[in-house]
Short mmCIF file of C-alpha atoms and ligand atoms in Angstrom, two decimals:
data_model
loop_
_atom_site.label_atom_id
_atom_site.label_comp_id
_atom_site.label_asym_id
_atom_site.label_seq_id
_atom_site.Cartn_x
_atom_site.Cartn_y
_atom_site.Cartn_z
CA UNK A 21 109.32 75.57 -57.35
CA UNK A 22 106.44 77.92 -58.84
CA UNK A 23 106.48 75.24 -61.64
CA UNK A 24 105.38 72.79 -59.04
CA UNK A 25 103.25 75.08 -57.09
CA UNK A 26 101.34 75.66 -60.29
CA UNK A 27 100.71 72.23 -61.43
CA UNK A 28 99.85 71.30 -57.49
CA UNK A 29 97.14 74.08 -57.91
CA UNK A 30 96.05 72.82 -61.38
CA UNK A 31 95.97 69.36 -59.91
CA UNK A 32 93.24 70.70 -57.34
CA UNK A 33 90.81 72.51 -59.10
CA UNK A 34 91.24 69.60 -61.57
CA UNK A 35 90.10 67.39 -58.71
CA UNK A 36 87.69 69.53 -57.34
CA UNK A 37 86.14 70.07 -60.84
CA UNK A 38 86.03 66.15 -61.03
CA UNK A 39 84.64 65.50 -57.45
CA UNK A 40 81.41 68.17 -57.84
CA UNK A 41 81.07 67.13 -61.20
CA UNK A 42 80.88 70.78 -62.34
CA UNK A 43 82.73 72.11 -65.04
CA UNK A 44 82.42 75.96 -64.71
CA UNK A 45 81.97 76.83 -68.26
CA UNK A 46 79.10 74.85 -69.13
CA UNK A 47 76.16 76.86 -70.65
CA UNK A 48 72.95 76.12 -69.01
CA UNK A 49 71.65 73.97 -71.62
CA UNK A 50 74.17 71.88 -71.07
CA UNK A 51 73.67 71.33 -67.22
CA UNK A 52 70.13 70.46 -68.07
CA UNK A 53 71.28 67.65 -70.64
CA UNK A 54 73.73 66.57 -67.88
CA UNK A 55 70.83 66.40 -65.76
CA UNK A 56 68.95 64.61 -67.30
CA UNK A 57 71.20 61.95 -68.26
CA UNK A 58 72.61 61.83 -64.83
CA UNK A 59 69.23 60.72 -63.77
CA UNK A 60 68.55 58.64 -66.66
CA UNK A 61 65.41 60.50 -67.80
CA UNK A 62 64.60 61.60 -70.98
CA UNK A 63 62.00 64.82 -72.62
CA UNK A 64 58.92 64.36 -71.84
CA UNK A 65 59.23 61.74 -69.09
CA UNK A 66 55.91 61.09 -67.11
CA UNK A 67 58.24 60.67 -63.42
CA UNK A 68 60.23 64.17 -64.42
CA UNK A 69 59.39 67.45 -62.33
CA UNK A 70 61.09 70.87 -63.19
CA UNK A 71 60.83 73.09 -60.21
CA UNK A 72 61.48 76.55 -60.62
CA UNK A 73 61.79 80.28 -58.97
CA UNK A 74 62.45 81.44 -62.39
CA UNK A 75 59.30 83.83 -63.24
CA UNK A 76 60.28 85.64 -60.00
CA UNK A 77 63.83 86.24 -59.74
CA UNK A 78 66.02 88.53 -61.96
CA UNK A 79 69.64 87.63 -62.92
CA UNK A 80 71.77 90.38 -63.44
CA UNK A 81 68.64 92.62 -63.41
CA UNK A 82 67.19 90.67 -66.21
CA UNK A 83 64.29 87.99 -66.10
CA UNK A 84 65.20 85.09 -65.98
CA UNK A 85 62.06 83.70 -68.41
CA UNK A 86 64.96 82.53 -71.41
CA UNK A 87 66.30 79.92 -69.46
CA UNK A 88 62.96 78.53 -67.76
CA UNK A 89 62.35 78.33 -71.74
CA UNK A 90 65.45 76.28 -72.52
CA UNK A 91 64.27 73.98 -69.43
CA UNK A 92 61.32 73.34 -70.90
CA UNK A 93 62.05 72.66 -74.66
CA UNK A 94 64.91 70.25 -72.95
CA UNK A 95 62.80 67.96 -70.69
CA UNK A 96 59.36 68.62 -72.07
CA UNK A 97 57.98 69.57 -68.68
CA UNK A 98 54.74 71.60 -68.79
CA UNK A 99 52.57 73.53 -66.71
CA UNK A 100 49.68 71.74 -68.30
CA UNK A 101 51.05 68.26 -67.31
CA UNK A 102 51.07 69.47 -64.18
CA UNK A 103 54.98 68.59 -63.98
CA UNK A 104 56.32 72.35 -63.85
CA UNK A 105 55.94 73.98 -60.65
CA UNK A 106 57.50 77.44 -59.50
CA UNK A 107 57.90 79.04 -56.29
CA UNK A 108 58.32 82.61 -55.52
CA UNK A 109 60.84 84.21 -54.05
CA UNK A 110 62.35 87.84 -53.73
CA UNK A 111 64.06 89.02 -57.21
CA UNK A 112 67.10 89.27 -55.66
CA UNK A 113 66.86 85.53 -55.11
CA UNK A 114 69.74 83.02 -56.32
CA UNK A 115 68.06 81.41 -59.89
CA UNK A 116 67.14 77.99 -58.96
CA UNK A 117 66.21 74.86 -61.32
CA UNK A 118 65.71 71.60 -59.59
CA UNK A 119 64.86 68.48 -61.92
CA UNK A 120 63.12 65.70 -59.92
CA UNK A 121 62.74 61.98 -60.32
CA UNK A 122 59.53 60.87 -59.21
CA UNK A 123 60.61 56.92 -58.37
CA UNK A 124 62.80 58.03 -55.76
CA UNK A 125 63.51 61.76 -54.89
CA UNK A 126 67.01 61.82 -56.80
CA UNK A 127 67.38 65.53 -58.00
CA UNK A 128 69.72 67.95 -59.58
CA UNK A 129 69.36 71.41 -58.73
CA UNK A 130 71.14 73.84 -61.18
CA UNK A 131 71.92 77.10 -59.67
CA UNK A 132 73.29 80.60 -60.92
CA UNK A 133 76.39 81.42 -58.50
CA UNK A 134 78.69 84.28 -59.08
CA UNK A 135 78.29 84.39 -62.94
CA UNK A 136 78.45 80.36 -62.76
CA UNK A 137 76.36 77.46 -63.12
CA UNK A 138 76.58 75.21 -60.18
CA UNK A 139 74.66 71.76 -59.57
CA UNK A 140 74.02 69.73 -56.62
CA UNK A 141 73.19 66.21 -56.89
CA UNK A 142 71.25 64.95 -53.91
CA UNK A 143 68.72 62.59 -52.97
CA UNK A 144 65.44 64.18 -51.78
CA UNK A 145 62.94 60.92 -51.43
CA UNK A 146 60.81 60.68 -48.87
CA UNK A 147 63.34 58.12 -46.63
CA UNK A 148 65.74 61.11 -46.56
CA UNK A 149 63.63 63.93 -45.48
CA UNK A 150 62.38 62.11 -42.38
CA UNK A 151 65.72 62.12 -40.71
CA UNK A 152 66.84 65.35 -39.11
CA UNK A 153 70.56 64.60 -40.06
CA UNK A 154 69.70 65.76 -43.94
CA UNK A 155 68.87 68.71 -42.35
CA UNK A 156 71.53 69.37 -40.35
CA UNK A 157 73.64 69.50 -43.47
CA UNK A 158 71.38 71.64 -45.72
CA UNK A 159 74.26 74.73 -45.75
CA UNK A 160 76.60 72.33 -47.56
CA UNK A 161 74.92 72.51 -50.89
CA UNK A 162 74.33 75.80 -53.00
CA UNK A 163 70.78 75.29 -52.58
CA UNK A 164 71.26 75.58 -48.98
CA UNK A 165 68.03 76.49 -47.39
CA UNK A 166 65.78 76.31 -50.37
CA UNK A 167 66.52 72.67 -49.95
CA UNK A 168 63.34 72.72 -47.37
CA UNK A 169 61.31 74.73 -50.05
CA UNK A 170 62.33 71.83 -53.10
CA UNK A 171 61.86 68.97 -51.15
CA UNK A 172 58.44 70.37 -49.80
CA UNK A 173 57.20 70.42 -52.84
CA UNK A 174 58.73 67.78 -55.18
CA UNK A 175 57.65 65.19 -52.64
CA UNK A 176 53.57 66.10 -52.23
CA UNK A 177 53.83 66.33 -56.09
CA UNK A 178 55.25 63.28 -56.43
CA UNK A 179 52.86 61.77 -54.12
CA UNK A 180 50.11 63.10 -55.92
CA UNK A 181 48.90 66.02 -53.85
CA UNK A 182 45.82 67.93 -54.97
CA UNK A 183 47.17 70.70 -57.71
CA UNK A 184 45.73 73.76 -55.88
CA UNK A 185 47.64 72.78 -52.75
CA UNK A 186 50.66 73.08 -54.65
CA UNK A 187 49.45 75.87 -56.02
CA UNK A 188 49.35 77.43 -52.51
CA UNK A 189 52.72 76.56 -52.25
CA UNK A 190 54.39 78.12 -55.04
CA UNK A 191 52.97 81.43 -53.51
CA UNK A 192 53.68 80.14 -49.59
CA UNK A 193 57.15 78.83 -51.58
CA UNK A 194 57.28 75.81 -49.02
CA UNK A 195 54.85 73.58 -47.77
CA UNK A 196 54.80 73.46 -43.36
CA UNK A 197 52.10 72.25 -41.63
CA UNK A 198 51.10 76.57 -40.87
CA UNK A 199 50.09 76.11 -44.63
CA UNK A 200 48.36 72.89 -44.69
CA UNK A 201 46.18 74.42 -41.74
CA UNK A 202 45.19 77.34 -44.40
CA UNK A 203 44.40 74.51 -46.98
CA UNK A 204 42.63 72.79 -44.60
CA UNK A 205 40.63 75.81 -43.40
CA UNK A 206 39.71 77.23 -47.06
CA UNK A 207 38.21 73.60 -47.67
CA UNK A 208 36.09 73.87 -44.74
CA UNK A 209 35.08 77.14 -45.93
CA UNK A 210 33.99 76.18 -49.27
CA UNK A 211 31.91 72.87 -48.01
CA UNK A 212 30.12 74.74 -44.96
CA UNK A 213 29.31 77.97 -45.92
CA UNK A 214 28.81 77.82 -49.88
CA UNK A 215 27.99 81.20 -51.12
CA UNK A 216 24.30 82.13 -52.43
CA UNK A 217 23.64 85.11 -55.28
CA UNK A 218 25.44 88.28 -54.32
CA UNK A 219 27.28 87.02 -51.59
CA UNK A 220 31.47 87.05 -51.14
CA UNK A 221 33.95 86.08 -48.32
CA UNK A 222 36.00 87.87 -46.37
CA UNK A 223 38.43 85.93 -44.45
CA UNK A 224 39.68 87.41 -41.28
CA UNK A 225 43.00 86.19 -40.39
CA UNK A 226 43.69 86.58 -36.87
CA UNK A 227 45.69 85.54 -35.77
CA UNK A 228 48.07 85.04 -38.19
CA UNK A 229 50.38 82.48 -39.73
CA UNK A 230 51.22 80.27 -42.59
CA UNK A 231 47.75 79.38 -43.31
CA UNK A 232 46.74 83.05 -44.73
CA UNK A 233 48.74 81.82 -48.25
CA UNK A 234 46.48 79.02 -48.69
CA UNK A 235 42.75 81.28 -48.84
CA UNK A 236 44.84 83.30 -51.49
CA UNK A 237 44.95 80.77 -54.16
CA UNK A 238 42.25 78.49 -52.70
CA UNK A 239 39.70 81.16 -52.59
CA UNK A 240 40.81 83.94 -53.99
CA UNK A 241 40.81 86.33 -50.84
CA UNK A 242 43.15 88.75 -51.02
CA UNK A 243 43.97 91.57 -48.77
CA UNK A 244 44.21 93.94 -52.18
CA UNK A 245 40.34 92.91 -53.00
CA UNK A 246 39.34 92.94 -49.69
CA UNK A 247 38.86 89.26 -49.01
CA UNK A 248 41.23 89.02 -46.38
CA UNK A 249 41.56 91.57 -43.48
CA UNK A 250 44.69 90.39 -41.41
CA UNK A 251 45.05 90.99 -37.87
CA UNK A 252 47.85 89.75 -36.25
CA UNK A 253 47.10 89.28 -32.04
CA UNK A 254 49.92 89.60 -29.01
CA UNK A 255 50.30 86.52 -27.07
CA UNK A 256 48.04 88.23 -24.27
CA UNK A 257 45.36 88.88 -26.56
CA UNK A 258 45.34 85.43 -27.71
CA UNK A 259 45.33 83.55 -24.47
CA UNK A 260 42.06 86.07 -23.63
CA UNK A 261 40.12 84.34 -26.60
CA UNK A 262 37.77 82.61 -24.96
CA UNK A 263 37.09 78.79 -27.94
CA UNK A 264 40.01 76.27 -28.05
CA UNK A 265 42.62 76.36 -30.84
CA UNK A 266 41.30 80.11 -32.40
CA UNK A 267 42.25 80.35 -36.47
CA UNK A 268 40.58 83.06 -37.75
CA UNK A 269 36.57 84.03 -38.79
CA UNK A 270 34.57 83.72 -42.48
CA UNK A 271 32.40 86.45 -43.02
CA UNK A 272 29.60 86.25 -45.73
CA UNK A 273 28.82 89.35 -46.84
CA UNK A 274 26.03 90.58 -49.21
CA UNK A 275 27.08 93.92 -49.69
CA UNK A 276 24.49 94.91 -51.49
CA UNK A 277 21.35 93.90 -48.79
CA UNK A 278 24.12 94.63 -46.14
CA UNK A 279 23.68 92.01 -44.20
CA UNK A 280 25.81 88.58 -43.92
CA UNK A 281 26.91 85.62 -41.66
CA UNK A 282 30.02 85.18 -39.84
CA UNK A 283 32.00 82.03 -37.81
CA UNK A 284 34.76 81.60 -35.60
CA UNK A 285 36.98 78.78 -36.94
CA UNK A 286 39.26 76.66 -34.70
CA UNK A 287 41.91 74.67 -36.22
CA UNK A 288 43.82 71.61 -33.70
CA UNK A 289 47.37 71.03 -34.94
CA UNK A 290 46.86 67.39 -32.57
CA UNK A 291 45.55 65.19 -35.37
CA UNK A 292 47.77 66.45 -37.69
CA UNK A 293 50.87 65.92 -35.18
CA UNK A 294 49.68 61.95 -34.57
CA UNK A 295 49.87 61.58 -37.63
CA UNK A 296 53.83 61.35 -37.78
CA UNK A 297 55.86 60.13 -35.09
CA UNK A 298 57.14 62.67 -32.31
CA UNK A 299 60.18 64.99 -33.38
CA UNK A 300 59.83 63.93 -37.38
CA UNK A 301 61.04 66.96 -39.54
CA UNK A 302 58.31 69.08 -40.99
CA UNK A 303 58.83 68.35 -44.76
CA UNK A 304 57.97 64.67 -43.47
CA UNK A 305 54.96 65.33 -41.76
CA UNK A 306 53.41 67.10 -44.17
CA UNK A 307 53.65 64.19 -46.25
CA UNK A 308 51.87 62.29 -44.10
CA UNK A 309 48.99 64.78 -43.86
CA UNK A 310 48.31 64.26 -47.88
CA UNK A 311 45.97 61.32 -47.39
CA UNK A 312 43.55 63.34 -44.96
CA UNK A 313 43.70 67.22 -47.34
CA UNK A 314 40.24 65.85 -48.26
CA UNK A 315 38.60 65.68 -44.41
CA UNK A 316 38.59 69.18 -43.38
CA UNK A 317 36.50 68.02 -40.40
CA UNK A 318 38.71 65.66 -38.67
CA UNK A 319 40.83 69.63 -37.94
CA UNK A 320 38.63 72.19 -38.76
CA UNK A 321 35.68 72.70 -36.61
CA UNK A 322 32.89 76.08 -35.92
CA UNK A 323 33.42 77.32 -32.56
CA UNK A 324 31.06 80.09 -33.25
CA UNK A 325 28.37 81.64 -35.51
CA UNK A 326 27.32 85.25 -35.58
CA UNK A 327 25.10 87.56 -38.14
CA UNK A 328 26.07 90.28 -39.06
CA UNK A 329 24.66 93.74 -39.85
CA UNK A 330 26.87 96.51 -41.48
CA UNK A 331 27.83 98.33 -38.15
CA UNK A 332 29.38 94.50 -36.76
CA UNK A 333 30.85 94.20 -40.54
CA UNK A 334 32.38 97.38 -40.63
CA UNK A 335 33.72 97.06 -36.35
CA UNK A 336 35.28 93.35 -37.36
CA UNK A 337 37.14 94.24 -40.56
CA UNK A 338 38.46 98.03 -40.17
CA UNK A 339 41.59 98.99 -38.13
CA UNK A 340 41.85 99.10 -34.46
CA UNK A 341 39.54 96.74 -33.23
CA UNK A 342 40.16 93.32 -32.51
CA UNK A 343 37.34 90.77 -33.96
CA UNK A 344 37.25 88.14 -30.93
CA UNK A 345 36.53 91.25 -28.47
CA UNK A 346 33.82 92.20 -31.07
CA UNK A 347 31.91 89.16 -31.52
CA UNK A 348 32.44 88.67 -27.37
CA UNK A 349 34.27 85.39 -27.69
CA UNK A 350 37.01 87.19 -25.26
CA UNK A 351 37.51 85.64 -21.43
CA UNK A 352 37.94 89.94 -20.45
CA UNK A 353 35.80 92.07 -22.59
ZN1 LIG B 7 55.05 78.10 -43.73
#
């Protein structure tokens, strides 16, 4: 009887092991081979993207920089061809390496589980992420909710999307439309109010969401240099602004002369919304947004332009005030 039991159990994993396609003691060299092969690509492959958290996450308190080094000698993928992307995520993070096949969205995403190498095999095209049933079922694979951040991102890359948008993504680590807003906005930015000799930006996010990621990378504005002051509102406080759809200010600053310019910036979600059909999951309509990242104006508009002195400056940017009640774009001052 425990003869049986044990060759019923050995029967199972055998099974199991067969089913998933896994075998448990395969190095990680070896699931990127596999990979490869089970997507019929080959190094250096023009439709291959290796997608990454790699530089951010540790793996038994180690980096885990040897084996984003084995992926690339293995499938030739390079930042400079623009065909290995990373996203960032905590360092306690599950290691995640997702190779891509441009044609069509099929993927294999190698992860480290429990001391093991585990692999999902999944379709990620752009057909599949515009039904909500994939996403019902994202739990099921040991990617489980990175699954929104990979297919984000493998799907604007494969659809050519401009490099420093996904470059605002690997620091957002998804791409939503609160982030395509932010690319959107930092656009604007750059094409309205180009800076003159001694002049910088400081963007003032308030309120806040998504978008803040995107003046990061785009622009550079950081809350550590002072570029970006954020400001986060309560609902009250935002239904008292007094311009449609408020997004945040730009404030041009000489600091120097001590004197600048400032606007109000409204972003509307609607255009971006009609874009896609109602209810269509978020991964999708992104994707639809890519052929417009270049018209900042059909979403971005001034609702208001100020100048500013050092006093107005100083009462928009430090703590305790609120900028809309400053610049008197509030219904109740
Ligand atoms: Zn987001």
């Amino acid at each position: 009887m425990q003869r049986l039991t044990r060759l019923f159990f050995t029967l199972v994993l055998l099974l199991s092991v067969g089913f998933s396609g896994q075998v448990f003691a395969d190095t990680f060299e070896e699931n990127v081979s596999q990979a490869l092969q089970n997507l019929n690509l080959s190094k250096g492959d023009v439709g291959l993207l290796v997608l990454t958290n790699a530089p951010y996450i540790k793996v038994d308190g180690a980096n885990a920089l040897p084996w984003l080094n084995q992926a690339q000698e293995k499938t030739g993928c390079t930042v400079g061809k623009g065909n290995l992307l990373f996203f960032q995520r905590a360092q306690s993070h599950p290691f995640r390496l997702m190779l891509f096949r441009k044609t069509d969205g099929q993927a294999v995403i190698i992860s480290r589980e429990k001391s093991n190498w585990v692999t999902d095999t999944v379709n990620i095209g752009p057909d599949t992420i515009s039904k909500a049933a994939f996403w019902e079922k994202i739990d099921t694979y040991h990617a489980g909710r990175d699954m929104f951040t990979l297919a984000s991102l493998a799907n604007v890359w494969a659809k050519g999307g401009p490099y420093d948008f996904l470059k605002s993504a690997e620091l957002h680590n998804h791409i939503c439309p609160g982030l395509t807003s932010g690319y959107l906005m930092a656009h604007y930015i750059l094409d309205h109010f180009p800076l003159k000799d001694g002049e910088r930006y400081t963007v003032v996010a308030c309120p806040v969401w998504c978008k803040e990621d995107a003046f990061q990378v785009v622009m550079d504005c950081t809350p550590g240099k002072k570029g970006l002051v954020v400001k986060p509102l309560s609902d009250d406080q935002k239904k008292q602004i007094s311009v449609a759809n408020p997004a945040g200010m730009v404030l041009v600053w000489d600091a120097e002369q001590k004197r600048g310019r400032g606007a109000a910036l409204s972003f509307s979600f609607d255009p971006l919304r009609a874009l896609s059909a109602k209810d269509t999951p978020k991964a999708a309509m992104v994707l639809a947004a890519l052929d417009h990242l270049d018209q900042p104006d059909r979403f971005v508009s001034t609702s208001a332009e100020f100048n500013l002195d050092e006093k107005r400056y100083n009462a928009i940017t430090r703590a305790g005030s609120n900028p809309w009640a400053v610049v008197g774009l509030m219904k109740t001052q």
